[in-house]
Structures are given as structure tokens and as C-alpha cells.
């Protein structure tokens, strides 16, 4: 599998929409000067596997898009992780220990052309208040169609600590490309505890 370097950007979806508008405006100016710019065929993105990596020798939590991809893309063998499917994400509560770190690793395939502007966003709300407590956007990049899968690992994120940080949360996770074409959208519940 090819490892991908990361570019991160923290912000919200409005920033992404503004960037898209700026790119479209720049493209229009270039086309006015040089004539039409050839657009590559739009690629399709398929998320194969999501892995939540945790500190302190805690096992990672791995989700697959189907039972077939579980046996195909599980590098340690089919008995290394339980087979959780994307449909299990809303039902699986992950425990994170306060003050530790976690990161997301995603395995995906690009087919039928070039997939531009692949990005991952996460909006986290606190359970009891339903209030947005964090919002991040990570730009993964632009990739041409390839036979094999690609991997991207996000930067480490520190789990907040303290009495007020403990409790239940929900993260709305979205993977998009092109002009906001949603590839995967799911809600991951998790809780922050003082100890495992």
C-alpha cells in the first residue's frame, strides 16, 4: 500500500466552500486568457477501511465496508480484529482515556479518473447538551485512479482531560471529494473516561 503524506487544515466547511469558489474564479480567468482548460475525468472514491488508532497499547478499532474487504484488507489476518462494518459505527461506543492521543487511518481506492479535493471533516457534539464542541477539516489530496488501495493517517489528536471533559460525545464524520460529493458519512459515538 502506498503511504500518503498529510496536509492538514483546521476550519469549517465554509472555508472549504470559499476555497472552491476562489479556485473556480481563478480557473475562469485562466480560461479567458488561454482558452478552455481540459478537465480530467472525475474519479470515484471508495472507502475500504477506517481505523481508530489509540495510545497506551490499546487495540485499534477497525471498520470495513463489507465482509469481503475485511478478509482482503486485514493485514494481520482475519482473526486480528473483530469484523465491524460501517453500518456498526453508530452502534459502537469507543472509550478514550483523557489526556491520551488518537488518530484516524483510512484505506481507500480511486477508480475511473482523478479524484480531486478528497477531504475528511469531523464535527463533535457533547451528548447531554447537543452543543458543537469541536470541528476539524483535513485535506487528504488529489489522486489519479490506481489499482491498489491508498492509505492516509491523520495527525494525532489529544483527548481533553478533566472532570468537565468526561462523558459521552458524538462525532459526525464525513469524507468528500470534488464539489462536496459525499463518499461516506457516519456518526461515531465515544466517551471520555479517566481510566480505560
Short mmCIF file of C-alpha atoms in Angstrom, two decimals:
data_model
loop_
_atom_site.label_atom_id
_atom_site.label_comp_id
_atom_site.label_asym_id
_atom_site.label_seq_id
_atom_site.Cartn_x
_atom_site.Cartn_y
_atom_site.Cartn_z
CA UNK A 1 0.00 0.00 0.00
CA UNK A 2 1.24 3.47 -0.79
CA UNK A 3 1.67 5.78 2.22
CA UNK A 4 0.36 9.32 1.74
CA UNK A 5 1.81 12.41 3.31
CA UNK A 6 -0.73 14.60 5.04
CA UNK A 7 -1.69 18.20 4.69
CA UNK A 8 -3.97 19.42 7.42
CA UNK A 9 -6.18 22.40 7.70
CA UNK A 10 -8.32 23.24 10.66
CA UNK A 11 -11.50 25.12 9.98
CA UNK A 12 -15.06 24.59 8.88
CA UNK A 13 -16.96 23.75 5.74
CA UNK A 14 -17.49 27.43 4.89
CA UNK A 15 -13.73 27.81 4.40
CA UNK A 16 -13.79 24.85 2.02
CA UNK A 17 -16.67 26.36 0.02
CA UNK A 18 -14.82 29.70 -0.19
CA UNK A 19 -11.69 27.89 -1.43
CA UNK A 20 -13.76 26.12 -4.10
CA UNK A 21 -15.22 29.45 -5.26
CA UNK A 22 -11.73 31.02 -5.42
CA UNK A 23 -10.45 28.08 -7.49
CA UNK A 24 -13.40 28.34 -9.88
CA UNK A 25 -12.79 32.10 -10.26
CA UNK A 26 -9.07 31.54 -10.95
CA UNK A 27 -9.90 28.85 -13.49
CA UNK A 28 -12.28 31.23 -15.28
CA UNK A 29 -9.51 33.85 -15.53
CA UNK A 30 -7.04 31.30 -16.92
CA UNK A 31 -9.59 30.08 -19.48
CA UNK A 32 -10.24 33.69 -20.55
CA UNK A 33 -6.51 34.14 -21.23
CA UNK A 34 -5.55 30.72 -22.60
CA UNK A 35 -8.79 29.16 -23.79
CA UNK A 36 -10.64 26.17 -22.31
CA UNK A 37 -8.73 24.04 -19.82
CA UNK A 38 -9.15 20.30 -20.26
CA UNK A 39 -10.71 18.74 -17.18
CA UNK A 40 -9.61 15.24 -16.26
CA UNK A 41 -12.31 12.61 -15.96
CA UNK A 42 -13.80 12.63 -12.47
CA UNK A 43 -12.71 9.68 -10.38
CA UNK A 44 -14.72 7.60 -7.94
CA UNK A 45 -13.58 7.16 -4.35
CA UNK A 46 -14.45 4.10 -2.27
CA UNK A 47 -13.60 3.96 1.43
CA UNK A 48 -12.50 0.42 2.23
CA UNK A 49 -11.43 0.59 5.85
CA UNK A 50 -11.42 3.06 8.78
CA UNK A 51 -9.13 2.51 11.75
CA UNK A 52 -9.11 4.47 15.00
CA UNK A 53 -5.62 4.21 16.50
CA UNK A 54 -5.30 4.77 20.26
CA UNK A 55 -2.35 5.26 22.66
CA UNK A 56 -1.16 3.11 25.50
CA UNK A 57 -1.21 -0.23 23.72
CA UNK A 58 -4.99 -0.10 23.42
CA UNK A 59 -6.27 -2.06 20.42
CA UNK A 60 -7.34 -0.06 17.45
CA UNK A 61 -10.97 -0.09 16.34
CA UNK A 62 -11.33 -1.11 12.70
CA UNK A 63 -14.39 -0.79 10.44
CA UNK A 64 -14.78 -2.33 6.96
CA UNK A 65 -17.24 -1.51 4.19
CA UNK A 66 -18.14 -5.21 3.76
CA UNK A 67 -17.21 -8.72 4.94
CA UNK A 68 -15.27 -9.22 1.68
CA UNK A 69 -12.98 -6.27 2.32
CA UNK A 70 -12.44 -7.49 5.89
CA UNK A 71 -10.67 -10.62 4.63
CA UNK A 72 -8.92 -8.76 1.77
CA UNK A 73 -7.55 -5.74 3.64
CA UNK A 74 -6.89 -7.01 7.16
CA UNK A 75 -3.06 -7.10 7.13
CA UNK A 76 -2.69 -9.12 10.35
CA UNK A 77 -5.11 -11.82 9.24
CA UNK A 78 -8.83 -12.22 9.69
CA UNK A 79 -8.65 -13.01 13.42
CA UNK A 80 -6.67 -9.89 14.41
CA UNK A 81 -9.67 -7.53 14.73
CA UNK A 82 -13.39 -8.09 15.13
CA UNK A 83 -15.21 -7.60 11.84
CA UNK A 84 -17.10 -4.36 12.36
CA UNK A 85 -18.85 -2.93 9.32
CA UNK A 86 -19.53 0.73 8.51
CA UNK A 87 -23.15 0.08 9.48
CA UNK A 88 -21.87 -0.78 13.01
CA UNK A 89 -20.28 2.66 13.55
CA UNK A 90 -23.33 4.35 15.16
CA UNK A 91 -23.82 1.34 17.47
CA UNK A 92 -20.19 1.04 18.64
CA UNK A 93 -19.21 3.31 21.54
CA UNK A 94 -15.43 3.83 21.70
CA UNK A 95 -13.75 4.63 25.01
CA UNK A 96 -10.92 7.17 25.01
CA UNK A 97 -8.79 7.82 28.09
CA UNK A 98 -8.44 11.50 28.94
CA UNK A 99 -5.05 13.03 28.11
CA UNK A 100 -4.12 10.31 25.59
CA UNK A 101 -3.95 10.62 21.79
CA UNK A 102 -5.86 9.03 18.94
CA UNK A 103 -5.72 9.31 15.14
CA UNK A 104 -7.71 8.11 12.17
CA UNK A 105 -6.27 5.90 9.43
CA UNK A 106 -8.30 5.44 6.26
CA UNK A 107 -7.76 2.99 3.38
CA UNK A 108 -9.45 3.93 0.11
CA UNK A 109 -9.43 3.26 -3.64
CA UNK A 110 -9.70 5.69 -6.54
CA UNK A 111 -11.05 4.45 -9.87
CA UNK A 112 -12.30 5.80 -13.22
CA UNK A 113 -10.26 9.01 -13.38
CA UNK A 114 -8.85 11.57 -10.97
CA UNK A 115 -10.46 12.26 -7.59
CA UNK A 116 -9.80 15.87 -6.66
CA UNK A 117 -10.01 17.53 -3.27
CA UNK A 118 -10.52 14.45 -1.10
CA UNK A 119 -11.13 15.70 2.43
CA UNK A 120 -12.20 14.45 5.82
CA UNK A 121 -14.20 16.53 8.29
CA UNK A 122 -15.38 15.80 11.81
CA UNK A 123 -17.87 17.77 13.92
CA UNK A 124 -18.08 16.69 17.57
CA UNK A 125 -21.00 17.39 19.91
CA UNK A 126 -21.37 16.73 23.65
CA UNK A 127 -24.20 14.27 24.37
CA UNK A 128 -26.01 15.98 27.23
CA UNK A 129 -26.05 19.44 25.61
CA UNK A 130 -26.03 18.60 21.91
CA UNK A 131 -23.61 21.53 21.63
CA UNK A 132 -20.82 21.58 19.00
CA UNK A 133 -17.51 21.36 20.89
CA UNK A 134 -15.01 20.78 18.05
CA UNK A 135 -14.84 20.97 14.27
CA UNK A 136 -11.91 19.96 12.05
CA UNK A 137 -11.23 19.69 8.33
CA UNK A 138 -8.31 17.71 6.89
CA UNK A 139 -7.32 17.89 3.22
CA UNK A 140 -6.16 14.47 2.05
CA UNK A 141 -5.36 15.47 -1.55
CA UNK A 142 -5.98 14.69 -5.23
CA UNK A 143 -5.26 11.22 -6.61
CA UNK A 144 -5.41 9.53 -10.03
CA UNK A 145 -7.04 6.12 -10.43
CA UNK A 146 -4.85 3.30 -9.15
CA UNK A 147 -5.17 -0.46 -8.93
CA UNK A 148 -4.13 -0.81 -5.32
CA UNK A 149 -5.50 0.87 -2.21
CA UNK A 150 -4.15 4.09 -0.72
CA UNK A 151 -3.72 4.89 2.96
CA UNK A 152 -3.91 8.20 4.81
CA UNK A 153 -3.25 8.67 8.51
CA UNK A 154 -4.43 11.85 10.17
CA UNK A 155 -2.44 13.79 12.74
CA UNK A 156 -2.63 12.78 16.41
CA UNK A 157 -5.44 14.42 18.36
CA UNK A 158 -5.22 14.85 22.12
CA UNK A 159 -8.21 13.72 24.16
CA UNK A 160 -9.31 16.53 26.52
CA UNK A 161 -8.93 15.88 30.23
CA UNK A 162 -10.61 16.99 33.43
CA UNK A 163 -13.97 16.49 35.08
CA UNK A 164 -15.89 18.62 32.56
CA UNK A 165 -14.39 16.81 29.57
CA UNK A 166 -15.54 13.36 30.69
CA UNK A 167 -18.75 11.89 29.33
CA UNK A 168 -20.42 10.95 26.07
CA UNK A 169 -19.87 12.55 22.65
CA UNK A 170 -20.87 12.03 19.04
CA UNK A 171 -18.67 12.81 16.03
CA UNK A 172 -20.21 13.36 12.60
CA UNK A 173 -17.54 12.06 10.21
CA UNK A 174 -17.62 12.94 6.51
CA UNK A 175 -15.38 12.03 3.61
CA UNK A 176 -15.97 14.15 0.50
CA UNK A 177 -14.33 14.89 -2.84
CA UNK A 178 -14.92 17.02 -5.94
CA UNK A 179 -17.55 19.65 -5.26
CA UNK A 180 -18.80 18.25 -1.95
CA UNK A 181 -19.59 14.75 -3.27
CA UNK A 182 -20.04 12.73 -0.06
CA UNK A 183 -18.27 9.36 -0.11
CA UNK A 184 -19.00 8.33 3.49
CA UNK A 185 -20.97 9.98 6.29
CA UNK A 186 -21.48 8.42 9.71
CA UNK A 187 -21.87 9.30 13.39
CA UNK A 188 -19.36 7.75 15.79
CA UNK A 189 -20.32 7.76 19.49
CA UNK A 190 -17.48 7.79 22.02
CA UNK A 191 -16.90 8.51 25.67
CA UNK A 192 -14.02 10.07 27.54
CA UNK A 193 -13.11 8.38 30.82
CA UNK A 194 -10.48 8.90 33.49
CA UNK A 195 -9.31 5.29 33.07
CA UNK A 196 -9.84 2.57 30.48
#
